[in-house]
Short mmCIF file of C-alpha atoms in Angstrom, two decimals:
data_model
loop_
_atom_site.label_atom_id
_atom_site.label_comp_id
_atom_site.label_asym_id
_atom_site.label_seq_id
_atom_site.Cartn_x
_atom_site.Cartn_y
_atom_site.Cartn_z
CA MET A 1 -15.06 -4.36 -14.02
CA GLY A 2 -12.47 -3.70 -11.12
CA ARG A 3 -9.76 -3.67 -14.64
CA THR A 4 -11.48 -1.13 -17.23
CA VAL A 5 -12.38 0.99 -13.82
CA VAL A 6 -7.94 1.24 -13.68
CA PHE A 7 -7.51 1.38 -17.58
CA LEU A 8 -9.57 4.30 -17.79
CA VAL A 9 -7.81 6.05 -14.07
CA LEU A 10 -4.68 5.72 -16.53
CA VAL A 11 -5.09 7.10 -19.00
CA ALA A 12 -7.06 10.01 -17.80
CA PHE A 13 -3.45 10.10 -16.58
CA LEU A 14 -1.74 10.56 -20.23
CA ALA A 15 -2.50 14.10 -21.15
CA PRO A 16 0.56 15.42 -22.89
CA LEU A 17 2.45 17.36 -20.31
CA ASN A 18 3.09 20.83 -21.40
CA ALA A 19 6.19 22.35 -21.24
CA ALA A 20 5.10 23.24 -17.35
CA GLU A 21 5.40 20.05 -16.26
CA VAL A 22 8.09 18.54 -18.51
CA ASN A 23 10.73 17.13 -15.64
CA LEU A 24 12.21 13.81 -15.67
CA LYS A 25 10.47 13.20 -12.98
CA ASN A 26 6.95 13.83 -14.87
CA ILE A 27 8.39 12.24 -17.88
CA MET A 28 8.60 8.90 -15.67
CA ARG A 29 4.96 8.53 -14.46
CA GLU A 30 4.11 9.27 -17.93
CA LEU A 31 6.34 6.34 -18.72
CA GLU A 32 4.98 4.47 -16.23
CA THR A 33 1.48 4.96 -16.83
CA ASN A 34 2.37 3.60 -19.90
CA LEU A 35 4.15 0.44 -18.73
CA LEU A 36 0.86 0.19 -16.95
CA ILE A 37 -1.84 0.95 -20.07
CA ILE A 38 0.68 -2.13 -21.96
CA ILE A 39 0.12 -4.94 -18.99
CA GLU A 40 -3.49 -3.90 -19.14
CA SER A 41 -3.95 -4.09 -22.50
CA LEU A 42 -1.79 -7.93 -22.92
CA LEU A 43 -4.24 -8.30 -20.02
CA VAL A 44 -7.14 -7.60 -21.96
CA ASP A 45 -6.28 -8.19 -25.78
CA ASP A 46 -6.26 -4.52 -26.00
CA ARG A 47 -3.20 -4.89 -29.50
CA GLU A 48 -4.87 -0.88 -30.00
CA GLN A 49 -4.48 0.10 -26.39
CA LEU A 50 -1.16 -1.31 -26.26
CA VAL A 51 0.03 -0.05 -29.49
CA LEU A 52 -1.24 3.46 -28.80
CA ALA A 53 0.76 3.24 -24.69
CA ALA A 54 3.71 1.97 -26.74
CA LYS A 55 3.92 4.52 -29.14
CA GLU A 56 4.07 7.07 -26.06
CA ILE A 57 6.23 5.43 -24.78
CA ALA A 58 8.81 6.09 -27.96
CA GLN A 59 7.82 9.65 -27.71
CA HIS A 60 8.22 10.57 -24.63
CA PRO A 61 9.23 14.25 -24.55
CA PRO A 62 13.33 15.14 -23.66
CA ILE A 63 14.33 15.69 -20.54
CA PRO A 64 14.63 19.11 -20.58
CA VAL A 65 18.91 20.83 -20.69
CA SER A 66 18.96 22.50 -17.19
CA GLN A 67 18.18 18.51 -16.14
CA ARG A 68 20.06 16.74 -18.70
CA MET A 69 23.68 19.24 -17.70
CA LEU A 70 22.82 18.55 -14.05
CA ILE A 71 22.79 14.81 -14.76
CA ALA A 72 25.30 14.64 -16.98
CA GLU A 73 27.98 16.45 -14.66
CA GLU A 74 26.69 14.25 -12.00
CA LEU A 75 27.98 11.33 -14.74
CA GLY A 76 30.52 12.09 -16.17
CA ASP A 77 31.49 8.92 -18.99
CA GLU A 78 28.59 7.18 -17.75
CA MET A 79 25.97 10.12 -18.98
CA ALA A 80 26.43 7.69 -22.90
CA GLN A 81 25.70 4.43 -20.66
CA PHE A 82 22.09 6.41 -19.43
CA ALA A 83 21.38 7.71 -22.64
CA GLN A 84 22.39 4.25 -23.76
CA PHE A 85 19.52 3.34 -21.78
CA ASP A 86 17.38 5.81 -23.29
CA GLN A 87 18.23 4.40 -26.69
CA VAL A 88 16.54 1.11 -25.65
CA VAL A 89 13.98 1.69 -24.50
CA HIS A 90 12.83 3.39 -26.60
CA SER A 91 13.83 1.76 -30.14
CA LEU A 92 11.72 -1.08 -27.91
CA SER A 93 8.33 0.60 -27.87
CA LEU A 94 9.41 0.78 -31.33
CA GLU A 95 8.89 -2.53 -32.65
CA LEU A 96 6.65 -2.83 -29.73
CA GLU A 97 4.02 -0.57 -31.16
CA GLU A 98 4.82 -1.54 -35.14
CA ARG A 99 4.00 -5.01 -34.38
CA GLY A 100 1.49 -4.62 -31.08
CA LEU A 101 -1.33 -5.64 -34.14
CA LEU A 102 0.99 -8.08 -35.54
CA ASN A 103 2.33 -10.11 -33.50
CA SER A 104 1.61 -13.20 -31.46
CA GLU A 105 0.92 -13.38 -27.39
CA PRO A 106 4.71 -14.66 -26.27
CA GLU A 107 6.58 -11.72 -28.49
CA LEU A 108 5.30 -9.09 -27.07
CA ILE A 109 5.50 -10.41 -23.63
CA ARG A 110 8.53 -10.56 -24.28
CA ARG A 111 9.61 -7.22 -25.95
CA VAL A 112 7.08 -5.92 -22.35
CA GLN A 113 9.87 -7.46 -19.97
CA GLU A 114 12.78 -6.81 -21.97
CA ILE A 115 11.17 -2.88 -21.74
CA LEU A 116 10.82 -3.09 -18.16
CA SER A 117 14.41 -5.08 -17.47
CA ALA A 118 15.78 -2.17 -18.76
CA CYS A 119 14.35 0.92 -16.92
CA VAL A 120 14.73 -2.35 -14.42
CA SER A 121 18.73 -1.45 -15.24
CA CYS A 122 18.99 2.31 -15.72
CA HIS A 123 17.01 2.34 -11.88
CA SER A 124 18.86 0.18 -10.20
CA VAL A 125 21.99 1.82 -11.34
CA TYR A 126 20.95 6.00 -12.08
CA LYS A 127 17.86 6.05 -9.94
CA SER A 128 19.54 7.34 -6.50
CA ARG A 129 22.06 9.68 -8.19
CA ILE A 130 20.62 11.83 -10.84
CA ALA A 131 17.04 12.12 -7.79
CA SER A 132 20.25 13.47 -5.89
CA VAL A 133 21.25 15.76 -7.91
CA LEU A 134 17.84 17.35 -9.06
CA ALA A 135 16.50 17.33 -5.58
CA GLY A 136 18.55 20.24 -5.02
CA HIS A 137 17.13 21.89 -7.91
#
């Protein structure tokens, strides 16, 4: 029962962001929600929900241009590496979406671990700098 309630609460937050809500902070919150749904889906063996959450991650809205410009100004030459982290998460999420119904659980778990690793790596390198530059705007 407890897991079901948590799962339903998380699903309630999956409503797509409207244009006024699209900003990096809300995009990250939506990604976090989808990652939690993927983990919950693995725990309860709900492959369909796993596939849907992976698709949401892969298709997250882009960072608004105004925020991308501020981030690019802050990161300079590091912007390519920042974008690469997003590309890795995108590619892995697409793989998870495509294989979610077919692959064995250990394979899916490895893919989720790779997604989490890319997210945490990006956060450890860039989160404080990006949060700081966006806080003033």
